[in-house]
Tab-separated table of C-alpha atoms in Angstrom:
chain	number	residue	atom	x	y	z
A	1	MET	CA	-9.618	-11.074	-17.163
A	2	LEU	CA	-8.744	-11.963	-13.569
A	3	LEU	CA	-12.087	-13.283	-12.344
A	4	ASP	CA	-12.813	-15.114	-9.095
A	5	THR	CA	-15.665	-17.427	-8.134
A	6	TYR	CA	-17.519	-14.568	-6.407
A	7	GLY	CA	-17.729	-12.488	-9.575
A	8	ARG	CA	-15.032	-9.989	-8.623
A	9	VAL	CA	-12.656	-8.824	-11.352
A	10	ALA	CA	-9.140	-7.680	-10.464
A	11	THR	CA	-8.071	-4.562	-12.373
A	12	ASP	CA	-5.654	-3.123	-9.771
A	13	LEU	CA	-2.167	-4.676	-9.501
A	14	ARG	CA	0.079	-4.075	-6.481
A	15	VAL	CA	3.728	-4.821	-7.251
A	16	SER	CA	6.272	-5.139	-4.446
A	17	LEU	CA	9.698	-4.124	-5.760
A	18	THR	CA	11.715	-5.035	-2.659
A	19	ASP	CA	11.196	-6.345	0.854
A	20	ARG	CA	13.832	-3.960	2.237
A	21	CYS	CA	13.015	-0.752	4.098
A	22	ASN	CA	15.020	2.091	5.636
A	23	LEU	CA	12.581	2.499	8.546
A	24	ARG	CA	11.721	0.046	11.320
A	25	CYS	CA	8.091	0.912	12.079
A	26	THR	CA	6.912	-0.812	15.233
A	27	TYR	CA	3.741	-2.130	13.556
A	28	CYS	CA	5.704	-3.672	10.690
A	29	MET	CA	9.036	-5.148	11.752
A	30	PRO	CA	11.429	-5.554	14.691
A	31	GLU	CA	14.168	-3.030	15.402
A	32	GLU	CA	16.889	-5.300	14.019
A	33	GLY	CA	15.053	-5.696	10.715
A	34	LEU	CA	14.334	-8.979	8.951
A	35	GLN	CA	16.093	-11.618	6.901
A	36	TRP	CA	15.935	-9.978	3.467
A	37	LEU	CA	15.420	-11.838	0.215
A	38	GLY	CA	18.580	-12.722	-1.684
A	39	LYS	CA	19.286	-10.958	-4.962
A	40	SER	CA	18.636	-14.126	-6.970
A	41	ASP	CA	15.243	-14.517	-5.298
A	42	LEU	CA	14.105	-11.062	-6.367
A	43	LEU	CA	12.508	-10.517	-9.743
A	44	SER	CA	14.784	-8.658	-12.135
A	45	ASP	CA	13.694	-5.382	-13.725
A	46	ASP	CA	12.986	-7.220	-16.982
A	47	GLU	CA	10.893	-9.852	-15.165
A	48	ILE	CA	8.851	-7.208	-13.351
A	49	VAL	CA	8.146	-5.304	-16.561
A	50	ARG	CA	7.223	-8.518	-18.367
A	51	LEU	CA	4.730	-9.544	-15.674
A	52	ILE	CA	3.177	-6.080	-15.666
A	53	ARG	CA	2.945	-6.194	-19.467
A	54	ILE	CA	1.177	-9.565	-19.298
A	55	ALA	CA	-1.175	-8.228	-16.640
A	56	VAL	CA	-2.031	-5.153	-18.714
A	57	THR	CA	-2.244	-6.697	-22.190
A	58	HIS	CA	-3.629	-10.156	-21.344
A	59	LEU	CA	-5.482	-9.814	-18.032
A	60	GLY	CA	-7.240	-6.460	-17.991
A	61	ILE	CA	-5.139	-4.641	-15.382
A	62	THR	CA	-5.667	-0.879	-15.635
A	63	GLU	CA	-3.880	0.379	-12.499
A	64	VAL	CA	-0.439	-0.482	-11.145
A	65	ARG	CA	0.801	0.489	-7.678
A	66	PHE	CA	4.496	0.032	-6.875
A	67	THR	CA	5.116	-0.882	-3.242
A	68	GLY	CA	7.752	-2.468	-0.992
A	69	GLY	CA	9.201	-2.693	1.537
A	70	GLU	CA	10.319	0.728	0.400
A	71	PRO	CA	10.160	0.942	-3.428
A	72	LEU	CA	12.496	3.955	-3.605
A	73	LEU	CA	15.275	1.563	-2.552
A	74	ARG	CA	14.913	-0.297	-5.856
A	75	PRO	CA	17.827	0.891	-8.057
A	76	GLY	CA	15.935	0.397	-11.325
A	77	LEU	CA	12.673	2.038	-10.205
A	78	VAL	CA	12.688	4.985	-12.639
A	79	GLY	CA	13.428	2.691	-15.569
A	80	ILE	CA	10.670	0.280	-14.572
A	81	VAL	CA	8.166	3.144	-14.415
A	82	GLU	CA	9.310	4.504	-17.787
A	83	ARG	CA	8.957	1.109	-19.488
A	84	CYS	CA	5.519	0.500	-17.999
A	85	ALA	CA	4.378	3.966	-19.081
A	86	ALA	CA	5.083	2.895	-22.671
A	87	LEU	CA	2.673	-0.042	-22.496
A	88	GLU	CA	-0.481	-0.053	-24.593
A	89	PRO	CA	-2.950	0.442	-23.088
A	90	ARG	CA	-1.084	2.613	-20.615
A	91	PRO	CA	-1.965	1.764	-17.006
A	92	LYS	CA	-2.401	4.383	-14.304
A	93	MET	CA	0.677	4.202	-12.089
A	94	SER	CA	1.219	5.181	-8.478
A	95	LEU	CA	3.741	4.513	-5.723
A	96	THR	CA	3.404	3.850	-1.987
A	97	THR	CA	6.463	5.123	-0.125
A	98	ASN	CA	7.673	6.246	3.275
A	99	GLY	CA	8.770	9.467	1.581
A	100	ILE	CA	12.470	9.214	2.409
A	101	GLY	CA	14.224	9.796	-0.887
A	102	LEU	CA	11.267	11.450	-2.618
A	103	LYS	CA	12.915	14.860	-2.555
A	104	ARG	CA	15.650	13.646	-4.907
A	105	THR	CA	13.527	11.314	-7.068
A	106	ALA	CA	10.129	13.001	-7.454
A	107	GLN	CA	10.978	14.921	-10.642
A	108	ALA	CA	12.563	11.879	-12.310
A	109	LEU	CA	9.600	9.671	-11.414
A	110	LYS	CA	7.164	12.216	-12.824
A	111	ALA	CA	9.193	12.507	-16.027
A	112	ALA	CA	9.234	8.699	-16.326
A	113	GLY	CA	5.442	8.586	-16.219
A	114	LEU	CA	4.425	8.051	-12.596
A	115	ASP	CA	1.030	9.624	-11.932
A	116	ARG	CA	0.958	10.081	-8.160
A	117	VAL	CA	2.225	8.903	-4.758
A	118	ASN	CA	0.917	7.675	-1.426
A	119	VAL	CA	3.199	8.624	1.472
A	120	SER	CA	3.089	7.035	4.913
A	121	LEU	CA	3.202	9.567	7.760
A	122	ASP	CA	1.707	8.722	11.144
A	123	THR	CA	2.593	11.807	13.165
A	124	LEU	CA	3.448	15.496	12.952
A	125	ARG	CA	5.728	15.224	15.978
A	126	PRO	CA	9.372	14.397	15.152
A	127	GLU	CA	9.916	12.825	18.563
A	128	VAL	CA	6.940	10.479	18.093
A	129	PHE	CA	8.085	9.679	14.551
A	130	LYS	CA	11.433	8.581	15.979
A	131	ILE	CA	9.710	6.247	18.449
A	132	LEU	CA	7.348	4.793	15.835
A	133	THR	CA	9.935	4.281	13.092
A	134	ARG	CA	13.128	3.973	15.181
A	135	ARG	CA	14.704	6.502	12.817
A	136	ASP	CA	15.127	10.306	12.993
A	137	ARG	CA	13.909	11.071	9.456
A	138	HIS	CA	10.704	13.057	9.977
A	139	HIS	CA	11.994	16.118	8.110
A	140	ASP	CA	12.927	13.961	5.103
A	141	VAL	CA	9.368	12.693	4.795
A	142	ILE	CA	7.895	16.197	5.020
A	143	ASP	CA	10.358	17.482	2.408
A	144	GLY	CA	9.667	14.488	0.169
A	145	MET	CA	5.941	15.093	0.194
A	146	ALA	CA	6.425	18.743	-0.735
A	147	ALA	CA	8.729	17.710	-3.580
A	148	ALA	CA	6.140	15.234	-4.856
A	149	ARG	CA	3.458	17.910	-4.840
A	150	GLU	CA	5.719	20.360	-6.658
A	151	ALA	CA	6.623	17.699	-9.249
A	152	GLY	CA	2.930	17.126	-10.011
A	153	LEU	CA	2.659	13.643	-8.483
A	154	THR	CA	-0.813	14.547	-7.319
A	155	PRO	CA	-3.011	14.037	-5.521
A	156	VAL	CA	-0.439	13.273	-2.843
A	157	LYS	CA	-2.202	10.897	-0.490
A	158	VAL	CA	-1.066	10.483	3.107
A	159	ASN	CA	-1.484	7.154	4.899
A	160	ALA	CA	-1.585	7.343	8.698
A	161	VAL	CA	-1.823	4.568	11.297
A	162	LEU	CA	-2.791	5.553	14.844
A	163	MET	CA	-1.247	3.608	17.724
A	164	PRO	CA	-2.450	3.557	21.343
A	165	GLY	CA	-0.332	5.647	23.664
A	166	LEU	CA	1.720	7.221	20.876
A	167	ASN	CA	-0.248	9.204	18.308
A	168	GLU	CA	-3.887	8.307	18.950
A	169	ASP	CA	-4.691	11.966	19.761
A	170	GLU	CA	-3.285	13.344	16.494
A	171	ALA	CA	-6.156	12.682	14.077
A	172	PRO	CA	-7.538	16.272	14.075
A	173	ASP	CA	-4.068	17.821	13.815
A	174	LEU	CA	-3.100	15.527	10.933
A	175	LEU	CA	-6.288	16.407	9.061
A	176	ALA	CA	-5.879	20.162	9.574
A	177	TRP	CA	-2.291	19.922	8.314
A	178	ALA	CA	-3.272	17.809	5.296
A	179	VAL	CA	-6.048	20.215	4.283
A	180	GLU	CA	-3.693	23.184	4.616
A	181	ASN	CA	-1.088	21.507	2.396
A	182	GLU	CA	-3.589	20.089	-0.124
A	183	TYR	CA	-2.804	16.462	0.706
A	184	GLU	CA	-5.470	13.748	0.857
A	185	LEU	CA	-5.373	12.047	4.249
A	186	ARG	CA	-6.287	8.394	4.755
A	187	PHE	CA	-6.296	6.760	8.171
A	188	ILE	CA	-5.634	3.021	8.116
A	189	GLU	CA	-6.597	0.687	10.928
A	190	GLN	CA	-3.582	-1.249	12.183
A	191	MET	CA	-3.664	-4.693	10.582
A	192	PRO	CA	-2.240	-8.054	11.693
A	193	LEU	CA	0.718	-7.962	9.308
A	194	ASP	CA	3.601	-7.254	11.676
A	195	ALA	CA	6.609	-9.550	11.581
A	196	GLN	CA	6.516	-9.937	15.370
A	197	HIS	CA	2.868	-11.150	15.345
A	198	GLY	CA	2.220	-8.766	18.215
A	199	TRP	CA	-1.032	-7.319	16.821
A	200	LYS	CA	-4.034	-7.495	19.131
A	201	ARG	CA	-7.591	-6.529	18.296
A	202	ASP	CA	-8.189	-5.338	21.861
A	203	GLY	CA	-7.002	-1.776	22.252
A	204	MET	CA	-6.488	-1.010	18.552
A	205	ILE	CA	-7.625	2.388	17.294
A	206	THR	CA	-10.732	1.693	15.219
A	207	ALA	CA	-12.441	3.625	12.445
A	208	GLY	CA	-15.111	4.602	14.954
A	209	ASP	CA	-12.480	6.023	17.310
A	210	ILE	CA	-10.875	8.000	14.489
A	211	LEU	CA	-14.141	9.512	13.276
A	212	GLN	CA	-15.179	10.430	16.810
A	213	SER	CA	-11.881	12.258	17.288
A	214	LEU	CA	-12.130	14.089	13.945
A	215	ARG	CA	-15.660	15.273	14.691
A	216	THR	CA	-14.429	17.185	17.729
A	217	ARG	CA	-13.020	19.739	15.267
A	218	PHE	CA	-14.564	19.112	11.824
A	219	THR	CA	-17.946	18.518	10.235
A	220	LEU	CA	-17.791	15.301	8.217
A	221	THR	CA	-20.283	14.461	5.474
A	222	GLU	CA	-20.122	10.915	4.126
A	223	GLU	CA	-19.674	10.671	0.353
A	224	GLY	CA	-21.537	7.389	0.031
A	225	ALA	CA	-21.103	4.037	-1.678
A	226	ASP	CA	-21.599	5.352	-5.228
A	227	GLU	CA	-18.569	7.629	-4.899
A	228	ARG	CA	-16.489	4.960	-3.178
A	229	GLY	CA	-16.803	2.194	-5.769
A	230	SER	CA	-14.096	-0.422	-5.157
A	231	ALA	CA	-11.804	1.967	-3.265
A	232	PRO	CA	-10.738	0.684	0.162
A	233	ALA	CA	-11.294	4.033	1.884
A	234	GLU	CA	-14.636	5.294	3.081
A	235	ARG	CA	-14.507	9.048	2.457
A	236	TRP	CA	-16.036	12.107	4.077
A	237	LEU	CA	-16.158	15.722	2.928
A	238	VAL	CA	-14.408	17.952	5.433
A	239	ASP	CA	-16.492	20.981	6.471
A	240	GLY	CA	-18.509	20.692	3.268
A	241	GLY	CA	-15.525	20.083	0.970
A	242	PRO	CA	-13.783	20.086	-1.364
A	243	ALA	CA	-11.214	18.495	0.965
A	244	THR	CA	-11.872	14.897	1.968
A	245	VAL	CA	-10.632	12.457	4.570
A	246	GLY	CA	-10.735	8.693	4.266
A	247	VAL	CA	-10.663	5.743	6.629
A	248	ILE	CA	-9.508	2.292	5.529
A	249	ALA	CA	-11.150	0.009	8.078
A	250	SER	CA	-9.791	-3.365	7.017
A	251	VAL	CA	-10.450	-4.855	10.452
A	252	THR	CA	-13.744	-3.407	11.677
A	253	ARG	CA	-15.455	-2.575	8.356
A	254	PRO	CA	-14.024	-5.000	5.783
A	255	PHE	CA	-14.667	-4.236	2.107
A	256	CYS	CA	-13.764	-7.604	0.616
A	257	GLY	CA	-16.926	-7.839	-1.468
A	258	ALA	CA	-15.734	-5.009	-3.725
A	259	CYS	CA	-12.038	-5.949	-3.825
A	260	ASP	CA	-10.463	-5.492	-7.278
A	261	ARG	CA	-6.809	-6.201	-6.415
A	262	THR	CA	-4.181	-8.749	-7.253
A	263	ARG	CA	-0.736	-8.668	-5.677
A	264	LEU	CA	2.743	-9.596	-6.834
A	265	THR	CA	5.527	-10.028	-4.295
A	266	ALA	CA	9.126	-9.018	-4.899
A	267	ASP	CA	10.036	-12.685	-5.428
A	268	GLY	CA	7.340	-13.289	-8.029
A	269	GLN	CA	4.475	-14.778	-6.045
A	270	VAL	CA	0.818	-13.961	-6.715
A	271	ARG	CA	-1.194	-13.133	-3.612
A	272	THR	CA	-4.966	-12.831	-3.806
A	273	CYS	CA	-5.265	-10.939	-0.501
A	274	LEU	CA	-3.061	-9.194	2.041
A	275	PHE	CA	-4.145	-11.823	4.562
A	276	ALA	CA	-3.759	-14.849	2.300
A	277	THR	CA	-1.760	-17.777	3.668
A	278	GLU	CA	-1.095	-19.226	0.211
A	279	GLU	CA	0.791	-17.900	-2.818
A	280	SER	CA	1.130	-18.925	-6.469
A	281	ASP	CA	4.582	-18.987	-8.041
A	282	LEU	CA	5.079	-17.074	-11.300
A	283	ARG	CA	8.841	-16.664	-10.970
A	284	SER	CA	9.513	-20.331	-11.699
A	285	ALA	CA	7.372	-20.174	-14.817
A	286	LEU	CA	9.209	-17.047	-15.977
A	287	ARG	CA	12.620	-18.588	-15.473
A	288	SER	CA	11.696	-21.889	-17.078
A	289	GLY	CA	10.835	-20.131	-20.329
A	290	ALA	CA	7.036	-20.241	-20.141
A	291	PRO	CA	5.285	-18.134	-22.809
A	292	ASP	CA	3.105	-15.161	-21.887
A	293	GLU	CA	-0.078	-17.172	-22.418
A	294	GLU	CA	0.982	-19.803	-19.870
A	295	ILE	CA	1.908	-17.196	-17.274
A	296	ALA	CA	-1.442	-15.486	-17.828
A	297	ARG	CA	-3.198	-18.830	-17.357
A	298	LEU	CA	-1.386	-19.479	-14.071
A	299	TRP	CA	-2.332	-16.010	-12.848
A	300	LYS	CA	-5.984	-16.600	-13.742
A	301	VAL	CA	-5.985	-19.913	-11.869
A	302	ALA	CA	-4.531	-18.216	-8.803
A	303	MET	CA	-7.169	-15.487	-8.788
A	304	TRP	CA	-10.014	-17.918	-9.438
A	305	GLY	CA	-9.279	-19.405	-6.017
A	306	LYS	CA	-9.557	-16.080	-4.154
A	307	LYS	CA	-11.527	-16.415	-0.918
A	308	ALA	CA	-14.671	-14.454	-0.147
A	309	GLY	CA	-13.030	-12.399	2.569
A	310	SER	CA	-9.951	-11.824	4.690
A	311	GLY	CA	-11.161	-14.086	7.490
A	312	LEU	CA	-10.282	-11.538	10.172
A	313	ASP	CA	-13.589	-12.140	11.953
A	314	ASP	CA	-13.155	-15.914	11.935
A	315	PRO	CA	-12.013	-17.313	15.306
A	316	SER	CA	-9.640	-19.597	13.392
A	317	PHE	CA	-7.920	-16.671	11.595
A	318	LEU	CA	-4.177	-17.150	11.250
A	319	GLN	CA	-1.905	-14.191	10.635
A	320	PRO	CA	0.163	-14.631	7.444
A	321	ASP	CA	3.737	-15.755	8.013
A	322	ARG	CA	5.040	-13.104	5.625
A	323	PRO	CA	4.916	-9.559	7.062
A	324	MET	CA	3.767	-6.426	5.280
A	325	SER	CA	7.305	-5.621	4.106
A	326	ALA	CA	7.478	-8.876	2.159
A	327	ILE	CA	3.902	-8.802	0.847
A	328	GLY	CA	3.670	-5.224	-0.379
A	329	GLY	CA	1.001	-2.908	1.012
């Protein structure tokens, strides 16, 4: 069990498979990209599967989310999913992706055992997508989401970040489109995880702003805390349901008290929080021949030291040096 000093138990593992990405989203990284991890720094496929096996069989992990960077850029992704699907007990498995490449991989991922996908899409306007991501790939994302739905990787969840002056007016249109296409939309407040450290609280689009915009067109009925559980998104029924919309308000409505996550970076570091400034090294233990029990012990020690919250409201808050692409969302 991955227990911390505040009584929280981590059952949800986020695994970053690569720090590389084929987009250059303005809220994540600079246009020229970043200094990527070297191949020897990355965990191998065997090392990733071993750590997931330890997490599932020794530490009580029941859900695994593959992230990046962009996880579809990982050559061995389908094999990793297939091997993890064979674990006993079998964890629930999902993938967070920008959607580029899903059209050609959705069927194979479903056959390997992946349960569902989260796809990032911030706008319905191709010209705005090009500004936000610095790439002209909007149609690929739309096609990828449709392919995921057709392959049965459902529910397909859509993650959207609203940015001032670019797409802040699109919340109602995004929700109408998601409902029509049977996708589950989640708005995410922009977080201080950009490589440029350009995030500013002043002027960001908040959960309150998003809900106010949505209510100009829809009736929203809050589901309540019992339905939410440890999920990061507050959810509302749209026009009485069954469709829902969620808001992940990491900045203005933090949900740290119910957090059930542990994170593994692409280079084998345990992170207790997206906003943590410290990491615990499992890669060295793996490569020095440590047995499963020792790796499990190191993981437990790391999680025992998890802080009460993200610290975003603390005047002394320091943005992590590693950006979202290196941490895994």
